[in-house]
Short mmCIF file of C-alpha atoms in Angstrom, two decimals:
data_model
loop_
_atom_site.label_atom_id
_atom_site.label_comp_id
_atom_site.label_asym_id
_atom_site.label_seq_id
_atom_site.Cartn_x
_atom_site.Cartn_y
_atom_site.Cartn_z
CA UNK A 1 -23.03 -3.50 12.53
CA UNK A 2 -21.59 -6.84 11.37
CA UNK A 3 -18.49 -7.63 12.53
CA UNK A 4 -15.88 -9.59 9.90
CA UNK A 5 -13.74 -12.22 10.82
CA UNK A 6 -10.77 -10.40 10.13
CA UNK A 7 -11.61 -8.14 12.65
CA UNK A 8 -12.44 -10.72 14.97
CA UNK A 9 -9.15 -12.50 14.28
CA UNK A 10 -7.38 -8.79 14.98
CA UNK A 11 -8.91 -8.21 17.40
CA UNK A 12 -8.33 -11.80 19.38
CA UNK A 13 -4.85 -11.38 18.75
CA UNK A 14 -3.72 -8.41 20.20
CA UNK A 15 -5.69 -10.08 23.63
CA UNK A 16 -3.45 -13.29 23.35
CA UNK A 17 -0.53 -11.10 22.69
CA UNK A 18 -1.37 -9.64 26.20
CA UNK A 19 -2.27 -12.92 27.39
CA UNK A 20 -5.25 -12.54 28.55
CA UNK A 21 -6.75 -15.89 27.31
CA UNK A 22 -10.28 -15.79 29.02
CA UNK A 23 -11.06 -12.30 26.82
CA UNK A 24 -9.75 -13.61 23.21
CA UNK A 25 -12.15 -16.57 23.96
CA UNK A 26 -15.09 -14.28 25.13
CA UNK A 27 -14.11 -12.27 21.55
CA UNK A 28 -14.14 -15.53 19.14
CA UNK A 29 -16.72 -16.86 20.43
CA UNK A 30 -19.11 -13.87 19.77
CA UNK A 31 -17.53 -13.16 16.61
CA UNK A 32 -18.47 -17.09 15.49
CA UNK A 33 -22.11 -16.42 16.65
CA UNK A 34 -22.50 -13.17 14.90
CA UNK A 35 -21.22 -14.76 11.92
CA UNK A 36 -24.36 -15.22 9.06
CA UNK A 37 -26.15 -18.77 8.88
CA UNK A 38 -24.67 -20.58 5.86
CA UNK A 39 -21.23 -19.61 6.63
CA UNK A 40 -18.46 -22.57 7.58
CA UNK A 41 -17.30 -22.26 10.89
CA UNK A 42 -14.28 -23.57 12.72
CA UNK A 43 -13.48 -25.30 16.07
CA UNK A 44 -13.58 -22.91 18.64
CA UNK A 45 -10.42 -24.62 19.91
CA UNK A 46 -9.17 -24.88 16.25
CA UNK A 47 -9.14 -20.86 16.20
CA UNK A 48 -7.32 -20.34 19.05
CA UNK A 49 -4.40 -22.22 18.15
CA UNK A 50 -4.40 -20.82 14.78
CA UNK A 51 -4.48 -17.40 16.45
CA UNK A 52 -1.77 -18.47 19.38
CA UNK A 53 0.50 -20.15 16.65
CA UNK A 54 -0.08 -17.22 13.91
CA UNK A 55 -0.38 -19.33 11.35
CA UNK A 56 -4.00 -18.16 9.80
CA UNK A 57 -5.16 -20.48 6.86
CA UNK A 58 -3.49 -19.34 3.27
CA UNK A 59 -5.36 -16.56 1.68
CA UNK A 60 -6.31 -17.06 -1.47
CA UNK A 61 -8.16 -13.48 -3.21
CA UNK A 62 -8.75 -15.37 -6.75
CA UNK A 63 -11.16 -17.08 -4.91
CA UNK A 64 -13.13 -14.73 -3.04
CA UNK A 65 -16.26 -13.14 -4.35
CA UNK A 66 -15.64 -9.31 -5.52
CA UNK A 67 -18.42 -6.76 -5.20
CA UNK A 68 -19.53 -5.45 -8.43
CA UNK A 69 -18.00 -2.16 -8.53
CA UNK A 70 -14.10 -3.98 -9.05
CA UNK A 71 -11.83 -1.88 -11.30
CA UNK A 72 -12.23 -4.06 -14.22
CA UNK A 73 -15.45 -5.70 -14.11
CA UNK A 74 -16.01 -3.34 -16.97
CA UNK A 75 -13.14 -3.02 -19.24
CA UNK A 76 -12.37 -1.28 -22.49
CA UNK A 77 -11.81 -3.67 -25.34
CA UNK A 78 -8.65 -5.05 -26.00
CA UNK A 79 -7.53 -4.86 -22.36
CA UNK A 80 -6.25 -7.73 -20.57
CA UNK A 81 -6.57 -8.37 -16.47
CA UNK A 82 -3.93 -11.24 -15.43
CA UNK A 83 -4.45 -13.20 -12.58
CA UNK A 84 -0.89 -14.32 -11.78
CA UNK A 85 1.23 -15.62 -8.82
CA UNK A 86 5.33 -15.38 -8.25
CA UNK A 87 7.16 -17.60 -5.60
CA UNK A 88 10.82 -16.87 -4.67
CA UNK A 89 13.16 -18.17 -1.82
CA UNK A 90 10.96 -15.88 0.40
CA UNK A 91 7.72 -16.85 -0.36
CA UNK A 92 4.57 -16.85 -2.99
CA UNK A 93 2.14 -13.99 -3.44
CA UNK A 94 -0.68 -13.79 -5.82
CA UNK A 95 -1.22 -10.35 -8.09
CA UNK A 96 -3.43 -8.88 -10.81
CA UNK A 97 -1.76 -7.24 -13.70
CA UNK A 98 -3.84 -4.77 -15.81
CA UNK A 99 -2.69 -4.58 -19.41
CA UNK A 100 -4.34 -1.49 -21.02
CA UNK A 101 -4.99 -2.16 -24.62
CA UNK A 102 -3.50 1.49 -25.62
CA UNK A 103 -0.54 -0.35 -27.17
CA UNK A 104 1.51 1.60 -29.33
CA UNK A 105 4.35 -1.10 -29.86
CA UNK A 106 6.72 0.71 -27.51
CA UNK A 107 8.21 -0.06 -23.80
CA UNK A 108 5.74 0.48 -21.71
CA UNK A 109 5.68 2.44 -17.91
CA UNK A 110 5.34 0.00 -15.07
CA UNK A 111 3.45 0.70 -11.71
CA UNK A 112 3.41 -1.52 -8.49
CA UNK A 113 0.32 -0.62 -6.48
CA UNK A 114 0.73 -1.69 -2.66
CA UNK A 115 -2.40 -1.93 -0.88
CA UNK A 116 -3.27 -1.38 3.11
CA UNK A 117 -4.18 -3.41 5.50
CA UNK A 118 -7.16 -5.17 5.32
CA UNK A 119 -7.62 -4.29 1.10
CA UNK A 120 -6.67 -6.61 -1.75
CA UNK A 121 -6.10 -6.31 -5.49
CA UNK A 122 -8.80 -5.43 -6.50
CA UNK A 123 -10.61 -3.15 -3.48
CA UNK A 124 -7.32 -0.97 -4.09
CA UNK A 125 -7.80 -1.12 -7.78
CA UNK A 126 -11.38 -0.18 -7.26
CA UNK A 127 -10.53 2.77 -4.64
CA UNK A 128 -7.70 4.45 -6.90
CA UNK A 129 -9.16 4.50 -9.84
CA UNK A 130 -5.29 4.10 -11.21
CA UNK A 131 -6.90 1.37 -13.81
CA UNK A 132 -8.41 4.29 -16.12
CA UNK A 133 -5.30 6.34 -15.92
CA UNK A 134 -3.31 4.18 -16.95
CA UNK A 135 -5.59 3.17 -19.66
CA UNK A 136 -4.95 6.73 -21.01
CA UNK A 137 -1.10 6.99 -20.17
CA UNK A 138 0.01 3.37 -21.81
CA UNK A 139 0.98 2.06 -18.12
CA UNK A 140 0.57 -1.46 -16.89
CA UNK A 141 -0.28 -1.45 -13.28
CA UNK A 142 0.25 -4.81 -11.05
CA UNK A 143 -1.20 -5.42 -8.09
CA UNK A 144 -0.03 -7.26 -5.67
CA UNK A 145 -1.87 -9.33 -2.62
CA UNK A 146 -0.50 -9.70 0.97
CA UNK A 147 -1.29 -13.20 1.90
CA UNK A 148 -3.07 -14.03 5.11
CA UNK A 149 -0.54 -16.26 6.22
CA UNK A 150 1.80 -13.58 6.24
CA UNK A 151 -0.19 -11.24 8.08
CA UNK A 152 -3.54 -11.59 9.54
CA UNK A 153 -5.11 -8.10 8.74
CA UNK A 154 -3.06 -8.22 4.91
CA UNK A 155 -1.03 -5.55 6.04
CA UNK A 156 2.54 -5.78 4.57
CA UNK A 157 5.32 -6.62 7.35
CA UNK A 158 6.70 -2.81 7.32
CA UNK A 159 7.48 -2.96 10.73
CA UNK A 160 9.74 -6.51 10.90
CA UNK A 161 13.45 -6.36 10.26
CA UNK A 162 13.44 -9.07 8.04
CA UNK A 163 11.38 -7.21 5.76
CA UNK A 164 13.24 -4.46 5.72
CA UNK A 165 16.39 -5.60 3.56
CA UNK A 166 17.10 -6.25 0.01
CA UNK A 167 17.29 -10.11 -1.19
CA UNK A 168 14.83 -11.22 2.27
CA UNK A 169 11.55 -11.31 3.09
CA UNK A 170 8.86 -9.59 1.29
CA UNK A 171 11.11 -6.66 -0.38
CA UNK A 172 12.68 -9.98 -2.60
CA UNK A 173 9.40 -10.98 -3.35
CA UNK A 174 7.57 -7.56 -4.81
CA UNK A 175 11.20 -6.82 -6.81
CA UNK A 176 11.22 -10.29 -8.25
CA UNK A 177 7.45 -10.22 -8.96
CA UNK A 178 8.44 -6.45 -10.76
CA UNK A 179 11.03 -8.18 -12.32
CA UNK A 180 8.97 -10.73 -13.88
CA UNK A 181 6.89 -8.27 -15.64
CA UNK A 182 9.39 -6.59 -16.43
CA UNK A 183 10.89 -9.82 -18.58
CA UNK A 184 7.30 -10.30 -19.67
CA UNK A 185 5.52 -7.05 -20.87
CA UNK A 186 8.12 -5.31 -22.71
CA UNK A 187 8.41 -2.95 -20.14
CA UNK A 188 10.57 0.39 -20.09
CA UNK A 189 13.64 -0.06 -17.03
CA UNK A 190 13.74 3.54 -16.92
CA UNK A 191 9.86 4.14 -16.25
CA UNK A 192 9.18 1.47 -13.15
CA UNK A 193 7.44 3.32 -10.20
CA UNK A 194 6.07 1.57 -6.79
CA UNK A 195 3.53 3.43 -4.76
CA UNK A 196 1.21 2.35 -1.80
CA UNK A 197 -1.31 3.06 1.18
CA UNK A 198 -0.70 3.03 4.64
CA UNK A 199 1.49 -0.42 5.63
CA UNK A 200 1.69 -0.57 1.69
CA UNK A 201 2.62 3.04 1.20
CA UNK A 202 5.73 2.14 4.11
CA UNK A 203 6.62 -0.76 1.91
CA UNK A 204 7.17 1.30 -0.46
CA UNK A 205 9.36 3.58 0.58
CA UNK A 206 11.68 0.21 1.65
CA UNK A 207 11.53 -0.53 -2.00
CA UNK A 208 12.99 2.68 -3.10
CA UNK A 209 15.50 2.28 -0.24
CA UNK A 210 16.74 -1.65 -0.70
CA UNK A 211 15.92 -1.39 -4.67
CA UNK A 212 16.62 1.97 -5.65
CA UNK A 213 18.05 0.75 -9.46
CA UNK A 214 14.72 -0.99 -10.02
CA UNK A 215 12.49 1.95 -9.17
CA UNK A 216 12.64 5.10 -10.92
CA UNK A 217 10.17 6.75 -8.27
CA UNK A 218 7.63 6.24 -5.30
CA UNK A 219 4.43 7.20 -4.32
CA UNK A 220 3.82 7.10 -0.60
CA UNK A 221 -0.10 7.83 1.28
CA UNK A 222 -0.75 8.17 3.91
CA UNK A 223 2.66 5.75 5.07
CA UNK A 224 5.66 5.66 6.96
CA UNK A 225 9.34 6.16 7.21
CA UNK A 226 11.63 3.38 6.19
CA UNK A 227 13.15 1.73 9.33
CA UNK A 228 10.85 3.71 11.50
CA UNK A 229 9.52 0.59 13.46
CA UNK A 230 11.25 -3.10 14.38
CA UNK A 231 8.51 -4.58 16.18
CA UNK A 232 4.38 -4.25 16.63
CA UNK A 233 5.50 -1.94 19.40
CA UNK A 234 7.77 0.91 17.81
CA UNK A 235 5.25 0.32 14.68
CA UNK A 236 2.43 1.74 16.57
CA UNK A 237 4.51 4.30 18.59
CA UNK A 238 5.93 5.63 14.96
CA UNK A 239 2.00 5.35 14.32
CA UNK A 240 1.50 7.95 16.54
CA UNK A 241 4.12 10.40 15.23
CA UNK A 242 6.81 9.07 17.43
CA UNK A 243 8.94 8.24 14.57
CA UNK A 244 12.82 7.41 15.40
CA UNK A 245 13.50 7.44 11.72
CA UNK A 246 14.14 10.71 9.99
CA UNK A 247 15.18 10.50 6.44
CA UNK A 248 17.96 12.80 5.59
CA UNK A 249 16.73 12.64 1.76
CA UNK A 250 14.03 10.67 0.27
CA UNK A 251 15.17 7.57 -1.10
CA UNK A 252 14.36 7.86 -4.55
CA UNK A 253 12.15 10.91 -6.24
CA UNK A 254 9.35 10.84 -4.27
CA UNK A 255 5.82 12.33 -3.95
CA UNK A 256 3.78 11.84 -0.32
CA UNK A 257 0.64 12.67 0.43
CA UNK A 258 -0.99 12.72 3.71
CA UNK A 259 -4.17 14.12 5.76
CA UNK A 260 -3.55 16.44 8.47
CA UNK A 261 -6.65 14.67 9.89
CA UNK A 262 -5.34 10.94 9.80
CA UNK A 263 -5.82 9.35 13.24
CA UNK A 264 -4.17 6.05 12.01
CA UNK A 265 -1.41 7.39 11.47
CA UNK A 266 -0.01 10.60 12.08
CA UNK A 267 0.63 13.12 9.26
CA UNK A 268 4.38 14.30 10.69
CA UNK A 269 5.34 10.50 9.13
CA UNK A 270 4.80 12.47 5.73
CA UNK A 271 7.52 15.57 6.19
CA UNK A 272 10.07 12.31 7.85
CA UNK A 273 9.58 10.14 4.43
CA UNK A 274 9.88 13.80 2.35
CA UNK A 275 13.02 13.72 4.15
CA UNK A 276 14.88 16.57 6.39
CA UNK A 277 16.78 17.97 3.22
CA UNK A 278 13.28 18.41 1.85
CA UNK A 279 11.72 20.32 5.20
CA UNK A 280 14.37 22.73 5.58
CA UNK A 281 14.35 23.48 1.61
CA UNK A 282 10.66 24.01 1.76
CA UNK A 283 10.92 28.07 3.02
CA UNK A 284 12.89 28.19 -0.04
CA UNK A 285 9.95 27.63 -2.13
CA UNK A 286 6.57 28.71 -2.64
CA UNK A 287 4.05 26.28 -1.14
CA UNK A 288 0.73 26.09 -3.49
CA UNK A 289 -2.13 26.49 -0.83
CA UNK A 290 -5.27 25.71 -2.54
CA UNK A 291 -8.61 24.18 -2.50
CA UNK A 292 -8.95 20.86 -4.39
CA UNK A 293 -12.14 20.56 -7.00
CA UNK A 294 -13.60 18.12 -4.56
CA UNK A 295 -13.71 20.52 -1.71
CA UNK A 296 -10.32 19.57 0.76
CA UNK A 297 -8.08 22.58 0.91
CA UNK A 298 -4.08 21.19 0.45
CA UNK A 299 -0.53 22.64 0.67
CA UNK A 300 1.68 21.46 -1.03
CA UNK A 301 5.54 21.69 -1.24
CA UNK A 302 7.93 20.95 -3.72
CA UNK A 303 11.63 20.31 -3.58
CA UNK A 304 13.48 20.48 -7.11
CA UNK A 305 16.72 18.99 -8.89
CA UNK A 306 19.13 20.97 -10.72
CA UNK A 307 17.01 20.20 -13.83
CA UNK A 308 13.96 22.12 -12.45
CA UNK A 309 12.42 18.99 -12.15
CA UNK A 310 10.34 18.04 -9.15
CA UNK A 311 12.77 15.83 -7.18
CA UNK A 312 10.06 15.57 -3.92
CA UNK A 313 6.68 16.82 -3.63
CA UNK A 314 4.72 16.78 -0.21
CA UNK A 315 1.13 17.35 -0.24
CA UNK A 316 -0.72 17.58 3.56
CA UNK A 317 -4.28 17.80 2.76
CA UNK A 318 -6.17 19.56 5.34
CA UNK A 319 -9.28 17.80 7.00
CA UNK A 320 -8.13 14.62 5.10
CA UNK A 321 -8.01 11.10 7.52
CA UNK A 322 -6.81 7.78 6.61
CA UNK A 323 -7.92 7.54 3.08
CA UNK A 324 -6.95 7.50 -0.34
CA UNK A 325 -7.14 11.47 -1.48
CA UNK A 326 -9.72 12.03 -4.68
CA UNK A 327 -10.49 8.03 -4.21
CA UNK A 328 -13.66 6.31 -5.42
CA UNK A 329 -16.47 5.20 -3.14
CA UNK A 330 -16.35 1.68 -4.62
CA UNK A 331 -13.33 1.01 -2.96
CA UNK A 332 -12.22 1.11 1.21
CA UNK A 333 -9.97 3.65 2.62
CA UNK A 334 -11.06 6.69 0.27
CA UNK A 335 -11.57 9.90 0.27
CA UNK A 336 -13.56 11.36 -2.49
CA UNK A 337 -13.60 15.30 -1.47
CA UNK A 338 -9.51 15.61 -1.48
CA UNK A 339 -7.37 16.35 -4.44
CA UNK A 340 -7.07 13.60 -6.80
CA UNK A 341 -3.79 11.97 -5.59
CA UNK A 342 -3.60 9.15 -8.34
CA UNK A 343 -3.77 11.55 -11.28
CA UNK A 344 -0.87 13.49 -9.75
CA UNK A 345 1.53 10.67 -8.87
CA UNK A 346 0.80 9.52 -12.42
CA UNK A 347 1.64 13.05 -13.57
CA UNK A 348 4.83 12.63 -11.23
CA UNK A 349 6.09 9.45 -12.38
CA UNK A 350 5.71 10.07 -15.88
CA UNK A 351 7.14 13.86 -15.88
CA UNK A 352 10.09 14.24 -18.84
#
């Protein structure tokens, strides 16, 4: 099995964060020799101090060859695929915007898709197959890319306080990037929805919490409570199900989805972001136990307003790991045998 850099470069650093030195060596330097003939290489001594000063070279996706099953490598006519990039106080992050060519004139649905670690634009795009829906539905649907710089494995800073509050960090940068589309793409304010997987799925829950006038509702799989984590350590103990953050209510209307099966991390997170209001309502509802057309039995419990609406829906698929439920093949982190979770958060979001 070939081993990536990335992993390499993960793996080195948790070593130096326990300072043992001598094994992060041992680690690049078999990582460098396993790497294929062609590639560029650095100084071994140039890695380490790019590892010890965590300051990985900028990531740049644009630039890196796709495989050819990406979203939109095949597109219908008339739609548009933006490669785009927003900078704030914060910081810069790159994004892809998918502009379906089902244009009816009118303000148009807006959807912020938050990959997981180690994905980018368009891996996630590929995986979710959220490109065709909103083809059919009207929707624009931006992606945007955790830099390297930020975060060696791509994962969005979840677990850091700094990006845990509104106007800092990376929170400032996805609103004013939504924002900016917003201005752009005659967009409806009353139909702007952020969803994500994993470290992207627990940013965004923060955005509903810190921006909760600029989302309408969030999508959360296979992710984590907000302010369950300040540091790498409480991140992977919340990981594990040791969670110290139990939402009273979700922040926003939300739907969650998470496998029963995930070893990444641990399906309670999904009943903590549903919220405790929503766990001790759910004997006062009928759960739907079923069996998905893939094959992955689910329950799934719903929470309503006063309206009748769905206000929180909580769907714990049984047998299903870290993955992207009813995902494509083409893209990482899926999991083609569980119900299809993008066609139901789209159904969620754009409910009357």
């Amino acid at each position: 099995m070939t081993i990536t850099l990335n992993e390499v470069m993960t793996s080195a650093m948790g070593l130096i964060r326990e300072r043992k030195l001598s094994e992060a060596t041992a680690v690049i330097q078999n990582g460098l020799q396993s790497k294929p003939p062609g590639r560029p290489r650095r100084p071994l001594r140039e890695v380490v101090d790019i590892l010890r000063l965590k300051k990985p070279p900028a990531y740049d996706f644009d630039a890196v060859p796709q495989s050819g099953n990406v979203a939109w490598r095949e597109m219908p006519e008339g739609v548009r695929m933006l490669s785009r990039s927003f900078s704030c106080a914060a910081g810069q992050r790159n994004y892809k915007l998918y502009i379906p060519g089902n244009t009816t004139g009118k303000k148009r649905p807006l959807l912020i898709m938050l990959h997981g670690c180690t994905q980018n634009p368009d891996d996630f795009a590929a995986g979710t197959r959220m490109n065709a829906l909103a083809e059919s539905s009207g929707m624009l649907v931006a992606y945007p890319g955790q830099s390297k710089a930020a975060n060696p494995s791509a994962c969005w800073n979840w677990f850091d306080p700094k990006d845990q509050r509104r106007s800092a960090g990376e929170p400032s940068i996805i609103a004013g990037l939504t924002q900016e589309i917003m201005a752009a793409h005659n967009v409806d304010p009353a139909r702007v929805f952020i969803a994500g997987l994993s470290a992207g799925g627990a940013m965004a829950v923060i955005m509903g919490a810190t921006y909760p006038e600029l989302y309408t509702a969030i999508g959360v799989h296979s992710g984590l409570p907000y302010r369950s984590a300040s540091d790498v350590v409480s991140a992977f103990a919340a990981m594990r199900g040791d969670s110290r953050s139990v939402m009273p209510t979700a922040p926003k209307r939300t739907i969650v989805f998470h496998g029963d099966a995930d070893r990444t991390v641990h399906a309670s997170n999904g009943m903590h972001i549903a919220g405790e209001e929503h766990r001790e309502n759910t004997a006062a509802f009928a759960a739907t136990q079923n069996a998905s057309a893939g094959g992955r039995a689910y329950t799934r419990t719903v929470t309503r307003d006063r309206d009748g609406l769905p206000a929180v829906e909580h769907w714990l698929i049984h047998g299903g790991g870290h993955a992207w439920s009813g995902g494509s093949p083409a893209g990482s982190f899926t999991d083609p045998q569980g119900p299809d979770a993008s066609s139901e958060m789209v159904r969620f979001f754009l409910a009357p």
